[in-house]
Amino acid sequence: MNTKIYLTIILTMLLAAAMPAMANGAGRPAKKERTVFLGGEVYDSFTRTRVKAVVTLLNADSATVDTDTCDLWRTFASFGFTVPRRPARYVLKVEAEGYETAFVPYDMQPRGRKAEYLVPTIHIKRAQNDIYRNVGLDEVVVSGTRVQIAYRGDTIVYDASAFNLPDGSMLDALIRQMPGVELKDNGTIYVNGKKVDYLLLNGKEFFRGKNKVMLENLPYFTVKEIKMYDKSTERSEMLGRDIEPKDFVMDVNLKREYARSYIANAEAGAGTDNRWAARAFGLYFDDRRRVAVFGNANNVNEDRRPGSRGDWSPAKMERGLLATKQAGLSLQTETEEKRVMNDLDATVTWSDADNERHNATETFAAAGNIFGGSSSFSRAKDFNTSVSDFLRLRKLHIQSRNALHYTNSRNTAWGRDSTMRDTLLNRSWSDGLGRSRSLSLNGITMWSQPLPWGDILSIDAQYMWQKRTPDELFGLSGTQYAASLPADRRNYYTDAADESYSYSIQLGYMFALPKGWYVEPNFTYGQYWHSASTSRYRLDRLGDGWTDATGLLPSTRDSLLMAFDWDNSDWGNSLTRSYSGEISIQKSTDNMEFFLSLPVKRSRERLHYNDYSVDTVATRSYTEFSPWLEYRYNKGRQRHELSYQMQVAQPEFTALMPGDDTTNPLAHIVSNPDLKARTDHRLSWQTTLRCDSARLTWYVGADATFTHGAWGVRTTYDTQTGAYTYTDDNVDGNWQTAVKLGVNGALDSKRRLRYAVGAATRYVHSVDFAVAYDTPSDDLSRVNTVRTGLDMSLTYTLGKLTAGLAGKYASHHSRSDRAGFKPIDAFDYQYGASLTYTIPVVDIDLSTDFNVFCRRGYGSAEMNTDDPVWNAQLSKSFFKGSLVAKLTAFDLLHQLSNKDYSVNAQGRTETRYNSIPRYLMLSLAYKFARKAKH
């Protein structure tokens, strides 16, 4: 693609975004008086807590202009009006049940281009005759038919009490049952096909970026409702206007009795095959503080539960065996006036992973495909700690995020590999052990000052520092060839180190224009320094005594230097200075968001590189243009989203230096000094519509990615030894596109019978260099792949009964016009049922699911299987629900395994992983809650 095509794409999307406005403005519009926003907040004068007050705006003649009810969000209670942009005297009448009516005068004096005006914070007093002021009342629960999903304006609300879950369930079990919601195994959440950016707890952040902390530790019984909505960023909130794109969040709201309380929940269990699990969670909440602590330890590496609508597929199983111990702390505080707000999160994790992998590969080649098989086993023990702090000085318009991360890892591994064509060409084995430690710091501080005339001045500063040392690896390897070649045996020791830092300062000025438009030019200066070294040693060169000595080093430095591998060691030190200029255009209203950014970045990089055969100082300069566009329209039952992003990636400067890595005798890597940058163009669109009369919500979307100058790999195959030579190079022609749609709703008026259907199709045009035999070639391999998917479920809920049917289908079809290519048609499908029911009289909760997973069309017979999987759980509560006993059965039929499949332009890979064995586990869970003293 050239520059004309890039500009055409951008102009086309700008025109599409402007069409609604153009349509509404057909003909000559009538001249309208300019308006501005007038808003404020209302709080209790004594407790400083938010109040859901009714605010009436009166003019100088005491006539009513408008009325608004405070929106309660997080710890804020805000109201707002749209008024003419002219000098005026207003009186705000503030009323709330149990409070004295307050009258607050405000003089509107428009200045410059300022479009938003805030009334000083309003504090109202309790009425003297308020008979409830000193009486504590428990929440009244009204029984009746519960609606699982409702809509409040643009907010989607799920009522937690409308879902049937067994005692002892956590938040993740609730989310998996919510219509239109998909919870991935890594904690990522999608709502009607749209990804949730992060989770909130009562409107506040909770281990942002670590969804699984809340999903796995927050008890379901504490949750009142879950909301999904577009949330303004912290920076926008402090300024009182949206200057950045909103985030799509999931806000978990606790029941009233837990909003100011102590909560504790603990569970411990033991099972067959030496399986065990334990967890503990504590939470304290009041109006200005929140403290949460948790601990979690288990060796079942699995967070899904029976009754989860068939999510136990072999492709989604956790890989390997994993034992984890984790502890965490979350502390949030704020002052009475909310001038200072601080969030502190800290986690500590110990993990022990035991992984086994078996690979079957087929490499496409015109002269005949090449087959390979390998097995590997590894054991990794890691320690990780993470501390992050988010400070907001609201009156000063300053916010700062800082984080520290530390890791300490140890691992051992061994593997076996073979390559064959018509006959076996080689066999190889490897054993290794390694250790590494790393420490990193990063942060950003942002200051934004609204000016009296409506513009905004901003300064952002960010930094990063990280260091990895030591980073050591010991490795033994051996290779035997079918040809009359001597066997290769090596004993490697690798000592690596890596350190880097960066900082940048950005200065911006946002101009406020009529009709809510803003234009912001900004300038950024940044610097990045990176130093990396890799020293390799061939210990086998020291004599026969070092042939099998794993994990040992010579006693003297001189002896170690005798084994130094000059050909495969290198050192580099680089410094990059960059200057960026950006123009952004934006407009944000209650229903519409438009953001266009046009950044240009100029970088100059200086590298001192030494691989002991080349010692040089090199420089390079480059300019990057990376525009992006976001457009959203959200009103009532409609939501439309359109985005475009262009990203440019430069190859690592050290990768452009002359290099020839022969560490692995079967994988020879040659650098390419002529490797160029790659450019990705990503375009996406989605529309979500709601039809209340038909009780359904549906969405349709599409995305496309075009890559210019993709990084392909030139691969040359040695027919005598079975070894490969790899060189990165640019290749054009890679692109992919996808279409998705989904619908979910209720089939009956009482919304007991619900359905959900999701379908997606992706077409991938993959281009890479064809594998050449013995002599390098410029021939290309093109493979066209179509992936399809269909997901269906039907759920019926009545009282304590929830029953469901589920079915899924996925297919993979690959074609190529390359000679000798055999079409690939692989299929995965499943069907099954789930049940959650409270058995009367004995009052025992039963949860179970049964699914059959089928695979067809794979090259390996071990992949073409039918796997019936049955899981079940019984739970019984005692002492009014304070104690819960659970019996969990995982994979009763012992059929579950983990398998993966991938295809690209150079070949296909079928992989099997070890997975956790079936087990029975008996556990006890205890919960405690007490209201805090007021």
PDB file of C-alpha atoms in Angstrom, residues 20-21 23-36 82-86 514-516 587 635:
ATOM      1  CA  PRO A  20     -25.000  11.263  10.787  1.00  0.00           C
ATOM      2  CA  ALA A  21     -24.180  14.905  11.412  1.00  0.00           C
ATOM      3  CA  ALA A  23     -27.830  13.990   7.533  1.00  0.00           C
ATOM      4  CA  ASN A  24     -29.159  15.898  10.526  1.00  0.00           C
ATOM      5  CA  GLY A  25     -27.943  19.132   8.992  1.00  0.00           C
ATOM      6  CA  ALA A  26     -29.477  18.745   5.557  1.00  0.00           C
ATOM      7  CA  GLY A  27     -30.488  22.049   4.144  1.00  0.00           C
ATOM      8  CA  ARG A  28     -29.730  25.361   5.849  1.00  0.00           C
ATOM      9  CA  PRO A  29     -29.882  24.852   9.634  1.00  0.00           C
ATOM     10  CA  ALA A  30     -31.542  27.457  11.803  1.00  0.00           C
ATOM     11  CA  LYS A  31     -29.137  29.538  13.833  1.00  0.00           C
ATOM     12  CA  LYS A  32     -29.116  28.300  17.414  1.00  0.00           C
ATOM     13  CA  GLU A  33     -27.992  29.972  20.584  1.00  0.00           C
ATOM     14  CA  ARG A  34     -24.798  28.465  21.958  1.00  0.00           C
ATOM     15  CA  THR A  35     -25.157  26.428  25.127  1.00  0.00           C
ATOM     16  CA  VAL A  36     -22.826  25.333  27.932  1.00  0.00           C
ATOM     17  CA  THR A  82     -27.503  22.497  29.582  1.00  0.00           C
ATOM     18  CA  VAL A  83     -28.034  26.278  29.712  1.00  0.00           C
ATOM     19  CA  PRO A  84     -27.666  29.189  27.267  1.00  0.00           C
ATOM     20  CA  ARG A  85     -24.177  30.653  27.030  1.00  0.00           C
ATOM     21  CA  ARG A  86     -24.936  34.107  28.404  1.00  0.00           C
ATOM     22  CA  PRO A 514     -17.775  25.737  19.475  1.00  0.00           C
ATOM     23  CA  LYS A 515     -20.289  22.873  19.645  1.00  0.00           C
ATOM     24  CA  GLY A 516     -18.126  20.774  21.938  1.00  0.00           C
ATOM     25  CA  LYS A 587     -15.779  15.568  20.452  1.00  0.00           C
ATOM     26  CA  LYS A 635     -28.244   6.006  22.232  1.00  0.00           C
TER      27      LYS A 635
END
